[in-house]
PDB file of C-alpha atoms in Angstrom:
ATOM      1  CA  MET A   1       0.010   0.074  -0.076  1.00  0.00           C
ATOM      2  CA  ASP A   2       1.166   3.654  -0.752  1.00  0.00           C
ATOM      3  CA  VAL A   3       0.223   5.054   2.669  1.00  0.00           C
ATOM      4  CA  SER A   4       1.014   4.303   6.257  1.00  0.00           C
ATOM      5  CA  ALA A   5      -0.575   4.982   9.491  1.00  0.00           C
ATOM      6  CA  LEU A   6       0.858   6.833  12.340  1.00  0.00           C
ATOM      7  CA  GLY A   7       2.510   3.932  14.450  1.00  0.00           C
ATOM      8  CA  LEU A   8       5.261   3.369  17.244  1.00  0.00           C
ATOM      9  CA  SER A   9       8.252   1.867  15.734  1.00  0.00           C
ATOM     10  CA  ALA A  10       9.769  -0.903  18.226  1.00  0.00           C
ATOM     11  CA  PRO A  11      12.526   1.063  19.911  1.00  0.00           C
ATOM     12  CA  TYR A  12       9.878   3.761  21.035  1.00  0.00           C
ATOM     13  CA  ALA A  13       7.310   0.926  21.986  1.00  0.00           C
ATOM     14  CA  SER A  14      10.066  -0.498  24.043  1.00  0.00           C
ATOM     15  CA  VAL A  15      11.044   2.888  25.725  1.00  0.00           C
ATOM     16  CA  LEU A  16       7.517   3.637  26.400  1.00  0.00           C
ATOM     17  CA  THR A  17       6.964   0.321  28.073  1.00  0.00           C
ATOM     18  CA  VAL A  18      10.307   0.652  30.174  1.00  0.00           C
ATOM     19  CA  VAL A  19       9.014   4.139  31.483  1.00  0.00           C
ATOM     20  CA  LEU A  20       5.556   2.723  32.332  1.00  0.00           C
ATOM     21  CA  VAL A  21       7.007  -0.094  34.441  1.00  0.00           C
ATOM     22  CA  VAL A  22       9.690   1.493  36.363  1.00  0.00           C
ATOM     23  CA  GLY A  23       8.061   5.016  36.580  1.00  0.00           C
ATOM     24  CA  PRO A  24       7.495   4.157  40.357  1.00  0.00           C
ATOM     25  CA  PHE A  25      11.349   3.438  41.005  1.00  0.00           C
ATOM     26  CA  ILE A  26      12.139   6.735  39.058  1.00  0.00           C
ATOM     27  CA  TRP A  27      10.095   8.760  41.228  1.00  0.00           C
ATOM     28  CA  VAL A  28      11.536   7.112  44.190  1.00  0.00           C
ATOM     29  CA  VAL A  29      15.092   7.459  43.186  1.00  0.00           C
ATOM     30  CA  SER A  30      14.563  11.040  41.755  1.00  0.00           C
ATOM     31  CA  ARG A  31      13.007  12.102  45.287  1.00  0.00           C
ATOM     32  CA  SER A  32      15.320  10.559  47.572  1.00  0.00           C
ATOM     33  CA  ARG A  33      18.418  10.902  44.953  1.00  0.00           C
ATOM     34  CA  SER A  34      19.571   7.428  46.300  1.00  0.00           C
ATOM     35  CA  LEU A  35      19.058   3.655  45.168  1.00  0.00           C
ATOM     36  CA  PHE A  36      18.982   2.515  48.404  1.00  0.00           C
ATOM     37  CA  MET A  37      15.368   2.140  48.441  1.00  0.00           C
ATOM     38  CA  VAL A  38      15.376  -0.149  45.258  1.00  0.00           C
ATOM     39  CA  ARG A  39      18.555  -2.098  46.529  1.00  0.00           C
ATOM     40  CA  GLN A  40      16.579  -2.701  50.006  1.00  0.00           C
ATOM     41  CA  ARG A  41      13.605  -4.112  48.077  1.00  0.00           C
ATOM     42  CA  LEU A  42      15.902  -6.365  45.869  1.00  0.00           C
ATOM     43  CA  TRP A  43      17.754  -7.737  49.000  1.00  0.00           C
ATOM     44  CA  ARG A  44      14.585  -8.819  50.656  1.00  0.00           C
ATOM     45  CA  LEU A  45      13.397  -9.986  47.690  1.00  0.00           C
ATOM     46  CA  LEU A  46      16.600 -12.273  47.011  1.00  0.00           C
ATOM     47  CA  HIS A  47      17.297 -13.056  50.513  1.00  0.00           C
ATOM     48  CA  HIS A  48      13.946 -14.491  52.193  1.00  0.00           C
ATOM     49  CA  ARG A  49      14.732 -13.979  55.563  1.00  0.00           C
ATOM     50  CA  ALA A  50      13.769 -11.543  58.185  1.00  0.00           C
ATOM     51  CA  ASP A  51      16.211  -8.677  59.490  1.00  0.00           C
ATOM     52  CA  GLY A  52      17.045  -8.663  62.930  1.00  0.00           C
ATOM     53  CA  GLN A  53      20.308 -10.779  63.193  1.00  0.00           C
ATOM     54  CA  GLU A  54      22.787  -8.332  63.330  1.00  0.00           C
ATOM     55  CA  ALA A  55      21.524  -5.676  65.732  1.00  0.00           C
ATOM     56  CA  TRP A  56      24.295  -2.896  64.709  1.00  0.00           C
ATOM     57  CA  LEU A  57      23.388  -3.617  60.860  1.00  0.00           C
ATOM     58  CA  ASP A  58      19.556  -3.292  61.551  1.00  0.00           C
ATOM     59  CA  GLU A  59      20.175   0.136  63.456  1.00  0.00           C
ATOM     60  CA  ALA A  60      22.172   1.530  60.344  1.00  0.00           C
ATOM     61  CA  VAL A  61      19.681   0.421  58.106  1.00  0.00           C
ATOM     62  CA  ARG A  62      16.720   1.863  59.851  1.00  0.00           C
ATOM     63  CA  GLU A  63      18.395   5.195  60.103  1.00  0.00           C
ATOM     64  CA  ARG A  64      19.038   4.906  56.216  1.00  0.00           C
ATOM     65  CA  PHE A  65      15.487   4.135  55.623  1.00  0.00           C
ATOM     66  CA  GLU A  66      14.345   7.054  57.863  1.00  0.00           C
ATOM     67  CA  LEU A  67      16.528   9.365  55.970  1.00  0.00           C
ATOM     68  CA  MET A  68      15.283   8.065  52.666  1.00  0.00           C
ATOM     69  CA  ARG A  69      11.547   8.313  53.927  1.00  0.00           C
ATOM     70  CA  PHE A  70      12.089  12.088  54.861  1.00  0.00           C
ATOM     71  CA  ARG A  71      13.473  13.022  51.611  1.00  0.00           C
ATOM     72  CA  ALA A  72      10.760  10.942  49.689  1.00  0.00           C
ATOM     73  CA  LEU A  73       7.848  12.368  51.663  1.00  0.00           C
ATOM     74  CA  VAL A  74       8.825  15.624  53.747  1.00  0.00           C
ATOM     75  CA  MET A  75      11.918  17.667  52.100  1.00  0.00           C
ATOM     76  CA  TRP A  76      15.675  17.262  51.316  1.00  0.00           C
ATOM     77  CA  ALA A  77      18.174  16.594  53.736  1.00  0.00           C
ATOM     78  CA  ASP A  78      21.812  15.510  53.493  1.00  0.00           C
ATOM     79  CA  SER A  79      22.057  13.373  56.532  1.00  0.00           C
ATOM     80  CA  LEU A  80      19.629  12.225  59.320  1.00  0.00           C
ATOM     81  CA  ALA A  81      21.197  14.466  61.724  1.00  0.00           C
ATOM     82  CA  GLU A  82      20.011  17.563  59.474  1.00  0.00           C
ATOM     83  CA  ALA A  83      16.588  15.787  58.954  1.00  0.00           C
ATOM     84  CA  ARG A  84      16.294  16.046  63.017  1.00  0.00           C
ATOM     85  CA  ARG A  85      17.295  19.377  63.042  1.00  0.00           C
ATOM     86  CA  LEU A  86      14.806  20.687  60.563  1.00  0.00           C
ATOM     87  CA  THR A  87      12.069  18.598  62.612  1.00  0.00           C
ATOM     88  CA  GLU A  88      13.166  20.388  65.688  1.00  0.00           C
ATOM     89  CA  PHE A  89      13.359  23.851  64.081  1.00  0.00           C
ATOM     90  CA  ALA A  90       9.818  23.536  62.795  1.00  0.00           C
ATOM     91  CA  ARG A  91       8.272  21.888  65.909  1.00  0.00           C
ATOM     92  CA  GLY A  92       9.971  24.728  68.310  1.00  0.00           C
ATOM     93  CA  ARG A  93       8.260  27.290  65.961  1.00  0.00           C
ATOM     94  CA  GLY A  94       4.857  25.736  65.937  1.00  0.00           C
ATOM     95  CA  ILE A  95       5.335  24.812  61.968  1.00  0.00           C
ATOM     96  CA  ASP A  96       4.842  21.575  60.271  1.00  0.00           C
ATOM     97  CA  VAL A  97       7.985  20.362  58.746  1.00  0.00           C
ATOM     98  CA  GLY A  98       6.225  19.372  55.802  1.00  0.00           C
ATOM     99  CA  VAL A  99       5.360  23.014  55.337  1.00  0.00           C
ATOM    100  CA  LEU A 100       9.075  24.156  55.171  1.00  0.00           C
ATOM    101  CA  GLY A 101       9.341  21.150  52.729  1.00  0.00           C
ATOM    102  CA  ASP A 102       6.599  22.515  50.665  1.00  0.00           C
ATOM    103  CA  CYS A 103       8.316  25.884  50.495  1.00  0.00           C
ATOM    104  CA  GLY A 104      10.952  24.165  48.345  1.00  0.00           C
ATOM    105  CA  LYS A 105      13.580  26.758  46.992  1.00  0.00           C
ATOM    106  CA  TYR A 106      12.170  29.618  49.097  1.00  0.00           C
ATOM    107  CA  PHE A 107      13.488  27.979  52.163  1.00  0.00           C
ATOM    108  CA  ASN A 108      17.438  27.561  52.661  1.00  0.00           C
ATOM    109  CA  ARG A 109      17.829  24.466  55.112  1.00  0.00           C
ATOM    110  CA  HIS A 110      21.422  25.272  55.949  1.00  0.00           C
ATOM    111  CA  LYS A 111      20.475  28.714  57.255  1.00  0.00           C
ATOM    112  CA  LEU A 112      17.191  28.090  58.614  1.00  0.00           C
ATOM    113  CA  ALA A 113      15.625  31.032  57.030  1.00  0.00           C
ATOM    114  CA  LEU A 114      13.426  31.955  54.050  1.00  0.00           C
ATOM    115  CA  ARG A 115      14.498  34.178  50.984  1.00  0.00           C
ATOM    116  CA  ASP A 116      14.875  37.572  51.913  1.00  0.00           C
ATOM    117  CA  LYS A 117      12.775  38.584  49.022  1.00  0.00           C
ATOM    118  CA  LEU A 118       9.847  36.586  47.697  1.00  0.00           C
ATOM    119  CA  PRO A 119       8.229  37.033  44.499  1.00  0.00           C
ATOM    120  CA  SER A 120       4.719  38.843  44.312  1.00  0.00           C
ATOM    121  CA  LEU A 121       2.325  35.940  44.947  1.00  0.00           C
ATOM    122  CA  LEU A 122      -0.342  37.659  42.747  1.00  0.00           C
ATOM    123  CA  GLY A 123       1.971  38.256  39.798  1.00  0.00           C
ATOM    124  CA  ARG A 124       2.690  34.624  39.993  1.00  0.00           C
ATOM    125  CA  LYS A 125      -0.910  33.446  40.341  1.00  0.00           C
ATOM    126  CA  ALA A 126      -1.780  35.386  37.208  1.00  0.00           C
ATOM    127  CA  LEU A 127       1.067  33.765  35.279  1.00  0.00           C
ATOM    128  CA  ALA A 128       0.078  30.446  36.660  1.00  0.00           C
ATOM    129  CA  GLY A 129      -3.430  31.283  35.671  1.00  0.00           C
ATOM    130  CA  ILE A 130      -2.553  31.806  32.107  1.00  0.00           C
ATOM    131  CA  GLY A 131      -0.475  28.690  31.998  1.00  0.00           C
ATOM    132  CA  ARG A 132      -3.034  26.578  33.111  1.00  0.00           C
ATOM    133  CA  ALA A 133      -5.464  27.936  30.658  1.00  0.00           C
ATOM    134  CA  ILE A 134      -3.108  27.411  27.762  1.00  0.00           C
ATOM    135  CA  LEU A 135      -2.436  23.746  28.979  1.00  0.00           C
ATOM    136  CA  ALA A 136      -5.982  23.003  29.839  1.00  0.00           C
ATOM    137  CA  GLY A 137      -7.048  24.397  26.286  1.00  0.00           C
ATOM    138  CA  ALA A 138      -4.352  21.983  24.863  1.00  0.00           C
ATOM    139  CA  ILE A 139      -5.753  19.109  26.642  1.00  0.00           C
ATOM    140  CA  ALA A 140      -9.483  20.015  25.645  1.00  0.00           C
ATOM    141  CA  ILE A 141      -8.358  19.826  22.068  1.00  0.00           C
ATOM    142  CA  SER A 142      -6.569  16.598  22.558  1.00  0.00           C
ATOM    143  CA  ALA A 143      -9.663  15.016  24.172  1.00  0.00           C
ATOM    144  CA  ALA A 144     -11.860  16.398  20.883  1.00  0.00           C
ATOM    145  CA  HIS A 145      -9.233  14.498  18.717  1.00  0.00           C
ATOM    146  CA  LEU A 146      -9.225  11.463  20.958  1.00  0.00           C
ATOM    147  CA  LEU A 147     -13.141  11.372  20.336  1.00  0.00           C
ATOM    148  CA  ASP A 148     -12.451  11.745  16.538  1.00  0.00           C
ATOM    149  CA  ASP A 149     -13.054   8.505  14.140  1.00  0.00           C
ATOM    150  CA  GLY A 150     -10.530   9.814  11.723  1.00  0.00           C
ATOM    151  CA  THR A 151      -7.178   7.928  11.150  1.00  0.00           C
ATOM    152  CA  TYR A 152      -4.102   9.854  10.197  1.00  0.00           C
ATOM    153  CA  LEU A 153      -2.251   8.411   7.165  1.00  0.00           C
ATOM    154  CA  ARG A 154       0.852   9.451   5.258  1.00  0.00           C
ATOM    155  CA  LEU A 155       1.529   9.269   1.499  1.00  0.00           C
ATOM    156  CA  ARG A 156       4.844   7.543   1.433  1.00  0.00           C
ATOM    157  CA  HIS A 157       5.961   9.295  -1.670  1.00  0.00           C
ATOM    158  CA  ASP A 158       5.962  12.898  -0.794  1.00  0.00           C
ATOM    159  CA  GLY A 159       4.786  12.638   2.992  1.00  0.00           C
ATOM    160  CA  THR A 160       1.602  14.287   2.670  1.00  0.00           C
ATOM    161  CA  TRP A 161      -0.639  13.466   5.928  1.00  0.00           C
ATOM    162  CA  PHE A 162      -4.299  13.140   5.472  1.00  0.00           C
ATOM    163  CA  VAL A 163      -7.251  11.950   7.548  1.00  0.00           C
ATOM    164  CA  ALA A 164      -9.167   9.173   6.471  1.00  0.00           C
ATOM    165  CA  THR A 165     -12.529   7.120   7.235  1.00  0.00           C
ATOM    166  CA  GLN A 166     -13.943   4.083   5.621  1.00  0.00           C
ATOM    167  CA  THR A 167     -15.812   6.134   3.273  1.00  0.00           C
ATOM    168  CA  SER A 168     -13.875   9.532   2.891  1.00  0.00           C
ATOM    169  CA  ALA A 169     -10.528  11.357   3.198  1.00  0.00           C
ATOM    170  CA  ARG A 170      -9.212  15.128   3.558  1.00  0.00           C
ATOM    171  CA  PRO A 171      -5.748  16.556   3.744  1.00  0.00           C
ATOM    172  CA  VAL A 172      -4.608  17.460   7.073  1.00  0.00           C
ATOM    173  CA  TRP A 173      -4.016  21.166   5.918  1.00  0.00           C
ATOM    174  CA  SER A 174      -6.826  21.663   3.883  1.00  0.00           C
ATOM    175  CA  ASP A 175      -7.598  25.114   2.469  1.00  0.00           C
ATOM    176  CA  THR A 176     -11.174  24.132   1.368  1.00  0.00           C
ATOM    177  CA  GLY A 177     -11.971  22.012   4.400  1.00  0.00           C
ATOM    178  CA  ASN A 178     -13.897  19.674   1.987  1.00  0.00           C
ATOM    179  CA  VAL A 179     -13.674  16.061   2.213  1.00  0.00           C
ATOM    180  CA  MET A 180     -13.410  13.758  -0.865  1.00  0.00           C
ATOM    181  CA  THR A 181     -15.816  10.675  -0.752  1.00  0.00           C
ATOM    182  CA  VAL A 182     -15.805   7.189  -2.517  1.00  0.00           C
ATOM    183  CA  ASP A 183     -18.331   8.635  -4.908  1.00  0.00           C
ATOM    184  CA  ASP A 184     -16.171  11.479  -5.605  1.00  0.00           C
ATOM    185  CA  CYS A 185     -13.417   9.048  -6.809  1.00  0.00           C
ATOM    186  CA  LYS A 186     -16.027   7.134  -8.875  1.00  0.00           C
ATOM    187  CA  ALA A 187     -17.131  10.813 -10.307  1.00  0.00           C
ATOM    188  CA  GLY A 188     -13.165  11.753 -10.839  1.00  0.00           C
ATOM    189  CA  THR A 189     -13.568  14.938  -8.703  1.00  0.00           C
ATOM    190  CA  ASP A 190     -11.168  16.311  -6.466  1.00  0.00           C
ATOM    191  CA  ARG A 191     -13.094  18.506  -3.818  1.00  0.00           C
ATOM    192  CA  ALA A 192     -10.411  17.892  -0.939  1.00  0.00           C
ATOM    193  CA  GLY A 193      -7.770  19.435  -3.347  1.00  0.00           C
ATOM    194  CA  PHE A 194      -5.434  16.338  -3.145  1.00  0.00           C
ATOM    195  CA  GLY A 195      -3.751  16.859  -6.594  1.00  0.00           C
ATOM    196  CA  GLU A 196      -4.026  14.491  -9.240  1.00  0.00           C
ATOM    197  CA  GLN A 197      -1.304  12.036  -8.283  1.00  0.00           C
ATOM    198  CA  ASN A 198      -2.308  12.052  -4.690  1.00  0.00           C
ATOM    199  CA  ARG A 199      -5.980  11.953  -5.421  1.00  0.00           C
ATOM    200  CA  ALA A 200      -5.301   8.578  -7.124  1.00  0.00           C
ATOM    201  CA  ILE A 201      -3.439   7.311  -4.354  1.00  0.00           C
ATOM    202  CA  VAL A 202      -6.213   8.172  -1.809  1.00  0.00           C
ATOM    203  CA  CYS A 203      -8.924   6.775  -4.150  1.00  0.00           C
ATOM    204  CA  ARG A 204      -6.924   3.554  -4.116  1.00  0.00           C
ATOM    205  CA  THR A 205      -6.554   3.659  -0.251  1.00  0.00           C
ATOM    206  CA  LEU A 206     -10.285   4.051   0.107  1.00  0.00           C
ATOM    207  CA  GLY A 207     -10.943   0.917  -2.016  1.00  0.00           C
ATOM    208  CA  ALA A 208      -8.538  -1.345  -0.652  1.00  0.00           C
ATOM    209  CA  ASP A 209      -9.532  -4.408   0.961  1.00  0.00           C
ATOM    210  CA  ASP A 210      -7.275  -3.961   3.897  1.00  0.00           C
ATOM    211  CA  LEU A 211      -8.330  -0.354   4.752  1.00  0.00           C
ATOM    212  CA  LYS A 212     -10.651  -1.444   7.697  1.00  0.00           C
ATOM    213  CA  SER A 213      -7.470  -2.922   9.650  1.00  0.00           C
ATOM    214  CA  LEU A 214      -5.202  -0.165   8.671  1.00  0.00           C
ATOM    215  CA  LEU A 215      -7.570   2.411  10.216  1.00  0.00           C
ATOM    216  CA  ARG A 216      -8.081   0.210  13.149  1.00  0.00           C
ATOM    217  CA  GLU A 217      -4.542  -0.164  14.038  1.00  0.00           C
ATOM    218  CA  GLY A 218      -3.894   3.469  13.172  1.00  0.00           C
ATOM    219  CA  LEU A 219      -6.301   5.085  15.292  1.00  0.00           C
ATOM    220  CA  LEU A 220      -5.476   2.713  18.407  1.00  0.00           C
ATOM    221  CA  VAL A 221      -1.966   4.053  18.176  1.00  0.00           C
ATOM    222  CA  GLN A 222      -3.313   7.488  17.612  1.00  0.00           C
ATOM    223  CA  ARG A 223      -5.434   7.491  20.552  1.00  0.00           C
ATOM    224  CA  VAL A 224      -2.778   6.208  22.834  1.00  0.00           C
ATOM    225  CA  LEU A 225      -0.184   9.154  21.935  1.00  0.00           C
ATOM    226  CA  LEU A 226      -3.044  11.516  22.598  1.00  0.00           C
ATOM    227  CA  VAL A 227      -3.331   9.714  26.103  1.00  0.00           C
ATOM    228  CA  VAL A 228       0.155  10.145  26.597  1.00  0.00           C
ATOM    229  CA  LEU A 229       0.260  13.662  25.474  1.00  0.00           C
ATOM    230  CA  MET A 230      -2.878  14.355  27.741  1.00  0.00           C
ATOM    231  CA  LEU A 231      -0.981  12.985  30.874  1.00  0.00           C
ATOM    232  CA  THR A 232       2.291  15.100  30.051  1.00  0.00           C
ATOM    233  CA  LEU A 233       0.022  18.274  29.862  1.00  0.00           C
ATOM    234  CA  ALA A 234      -1.673  17.202  33.044  1.00  0.00           C
ATOM    235  CA  ALA A 235       1.793  16.864  34.694  1.00  0.00           C
ATOM    236  CA  ALA A 236       2.736  20.352  33.430  1.00  0.00           C
ATOM    237  CA  ILE A 237      -0.472  21.715  34.900  1.00  0.00           C
ATOM    238  CA  GLY A 238       0.784  19.939  38.166  1.00  0.00           C
ATOM    239  CA  SER A 239       4.204  21.337  38.020  1.00  0.00           C
ATOM    240  CA  VAL A 240       2.927  24.885  37.507  1.00  0.00           C
ATOM    241  CA  GLN A 241       0.561  24.217  40.624  1.00  0.00           C
ATOM    242  CA  HIS A 242       3.594  22.924  42.264  1.00  0.00           C
ATOM    243  CA  SER A 243       5.690  26.026  42.040  1.00  0.00           C
ATOM    244  CA  LEU A 244       2.722  28.169  42.792  1.00  0.00           C
ATOM    245  CA  SER A 245       2.187  26.129  45.952  1.00  0.00           C
ATOM    246  CA  ALA A 246       5.725  26.500  47.374  1.00  0.00           C
ATOM    247  CA  LEU A 247       5.459  30.208  46.984  1.00  0.00           C
ATOM    248  CA  ARG A 248       2.172  30.082  48.806  1.00  0.00           C
ATOM    249  CA  ALA A 249       3.932  27.968  51.450  1.00  0.00           C
ATOM    250  CA  ALA A 250       6.829  30.839  51.634  1.00  0.00           C
ATOM    251  CA  TRP A 251       4.336  33.545  52.286  1.00  0.00           C
ATOM    252  CA  ALA A 252       2.385  31.747  54.798  1.00  0.00           C
ATOM    253  CA  THR A 253       5.573  30.807  56.544  1.00  0.00           C
ATOM    254  CA  ARG A 254       6.943  34.069  56.647  1.00  0.00           C
ATOM    255  CA  ALA A 255       3.578  35.528  57.907  1.00  0.00           C
ATOM    256  CA  TRP A 256       3.494  33.132  60.630  1.00  0.00           C
ATOM    257  CA  LEU A 257       7.146  34.055  61.766  1.00  0.00           C
ATOM    258  CA  SER A 258       6.529  37.370  61.676  1.00  0.00           C
ATOM    259  CA  LEU A 259       4.071  37.188  64.457  1.00  0.00           C
ATOM    260  CA  ASP A 260       5.130  37.796  68.138  1.00  0.00           C
ATOM    261  CA  PRO A 261       5.581  34.948  70.649  1.00  0.00           C
ATOM    262  CA  ASP A 262       2.460  35.817  72.402  1.00  0.00           C
ATOM    263  CA  SER A 263       0.384  36.028  69.081  1.00  0.00           C
ATOM    264  CA  ARG A 264       1.647  32.451  67.817  1.00  0.00           C
ATOM    265  CA  ALA A 265       0.964  31.103  71.384  1.00  0.00           C
ATOM    266  CA  GLY A 266      -2.519  32.205  71.031  1.00  0.00           C
ATOM    267  CA  LEU A 267      -3.038  30.551  67.860  1.00  0.00           C
ATOM    268  CA  GLY A 268      -1.562  27.133  69.258  1.00  0.00           C
ATOM    269  CA  GLY A 269       2.264  27.585  68.804  1.00  0.00           C
ATOM    270  CA  PRO A 270       4.917  27.642  71.094  1.00  0.00           C
ATOM    271  CA  ARG A 271       6.572  30.751  72.820  1.00  0.00           C
ATOM    272  CA  VAL A 272       9.761  31.144  70.945  1.00  0.00           C
ATOM    273  CA  ALA A 273      10.814  34.475  69.808  1.00  0.00           C
ATOM    274  CA  THR A 274      11.674  33.961  66.262  1.00  0.00           C
ATOM    275  CA  PRO A 275      12.737  36.943  63.902  1.00  0.00           C
ATOM    276  CA  VAL A 276      11.131  37.065  60.324  1.00  0.00           C
ATOM    277  CA  ASN A 277      14.063  35.295  58.610  1.00  0.00           C
ATOM    278  CA  GLY A 278      13.619  32.200  60.585  1.00  0.00           C
ATOM    279  CA  ASP A 279      17.165  32.419  62.290  1.00  0.00           C
ATOM    280  CA  PRO A 280      17.130  31.621  66.179  1.00  0.00           C
ATOM    281  CA  PRO A 281      17.373  34.548  68.272  1.00  0.00           C
ATOM    282  CA  PRO A 282      20.472  35.108  70.647  1.00  0.00           C
ATOM    283  CA  ASP A 283      18.681  33.780  73.643  1.00  0.00           C
ATOM    284  CA  ALA A 284      17.125  30.803  72.021  1.00  0.00           C
ATOM    285  CA  GLY A 285      20.410  28.680  72.580  1.00  0.00           C
ATOM    286  CA  ALA A 286      18.180  25.572  73.827  1.00  0.00           C
ATOM    287  CA  ALA A 287      19.814  22.614  72.957  1.00  0.00           C
ATOM    288  CA  VAL A 288      18.503  20.089  70.384  1.00  0.00           C
ATOM    289  CA  THR A 289      18.597  16.420  70.870  1.00  0.00           C
ATOM    290  CA  PRO A 290      17.924  13.938  68.187  1.00  0.00           C
ATOM    291  CA  THR A 291      14.959  12.068  69.031  1.00  0.00           C
ATOM    292  CA  GLY A 292      13.062   9.195  66.860  1.00  0.00           C
ATOM    293  CA  ARG A 293      13.395   5.290  66.273  1.00  0.00           C
ATOM    294  CA  GLY A 294      16.602   5.744  64.899  1.00  0.00           C
ATOM    295  CA  ALA A 295      18.334   7.690  67.792  1.00  0.00           C
ATOM    296  CA  SER A 296      21.472   6.486  69.331  1.00  0.00           C
ATOM    297  CA  LYS A 297      20.974   5.621  73.159  1.00  0.00           C
ATOM    298  CA  GLN A 298      24.251   7.337  73.912  1.00  0.00           C
ATOM    299  CA  GLN A 299      23.395  10.930  72.219  1.00  0.00           C
ATOM    300  CA  PRO A 300      26.580  13.220  71.754  1.00  0.00           C
ATOM    301  CA  THR A 301      26.499  16.611  73.720  1.00  0.00           C
ATOM    302  CA  PRO A 302      23.803  18.687  71.963  1.00  0.00           C
ATOM    303  CA  THR A 303      24.432  21.664  69.917  1.00  0.00           C
ATOM    304  CA  PRO A 304      22.124  24.596  69.475  1.00  0.00           C
ATOM    305  CA  ILE A 305      20.604  25.371  66.284  1.00  0.00           C
ATOM    306  CA  ASP A 306      22.839  27.873  64.245  1.00  0.00           C
TER     307      ASP A 306
END
């Protein structure tokens, strides 16, 4: 046949399959920036035995697991000690440590402070609204094409694309918007503007015995690609929303830290005098002792948060 349907070649299909299968592992690794979780699952899969025979090793594994869980579910930390330090910092100021994680790039975990200058929330809301509207429009257009029963085919000799059904065809980029039917082929007319050579090929395609299977296979691949495109656009909307949520969390955190200790205590927070930038005051040198399941029984001398 002189035409070909939109299809996925074997390499692309293999890549798509691999991405769908290992997608959850990619997410875990990207969040924790470590292969520890994958290695742990593989170890337990290959060694069918319970942990607990080496207490010192189990303790190290538990601490590593806590750090990976903190990175994946809360925020990034270089070490378990830093994760505990961030948790104690947030707890001492009546803030959910997850909110600090939501601040993203606007919170400096080393200085324990927000950025001095935050972008305008109103301006970012406007830009995010425009971006979401454009992406939502693209999703709506994709959904409309998803419901269309026309199959995109391509002429092999010159690469011209056209949309075909079992009874008609039209060029993708048609100036007239007209379609050429089987009756037009019999009458020798070219209302769709294919041109003499292309018209003859399209008419032979519409009369081919295997047209139905070609259209069915092409339409299936076409809809799969449209669904992937829609999911990609939805992910882009989620990324825009995530960026806006980070800025919202940063402004909310700054507003909370700007309150005086009595106001925070009245709203359920602890009585800690914290400057706006989030740094502890000179008289807030209370020691921070690591706590939690992974904490060592013999703790080193506590050091203040600096």
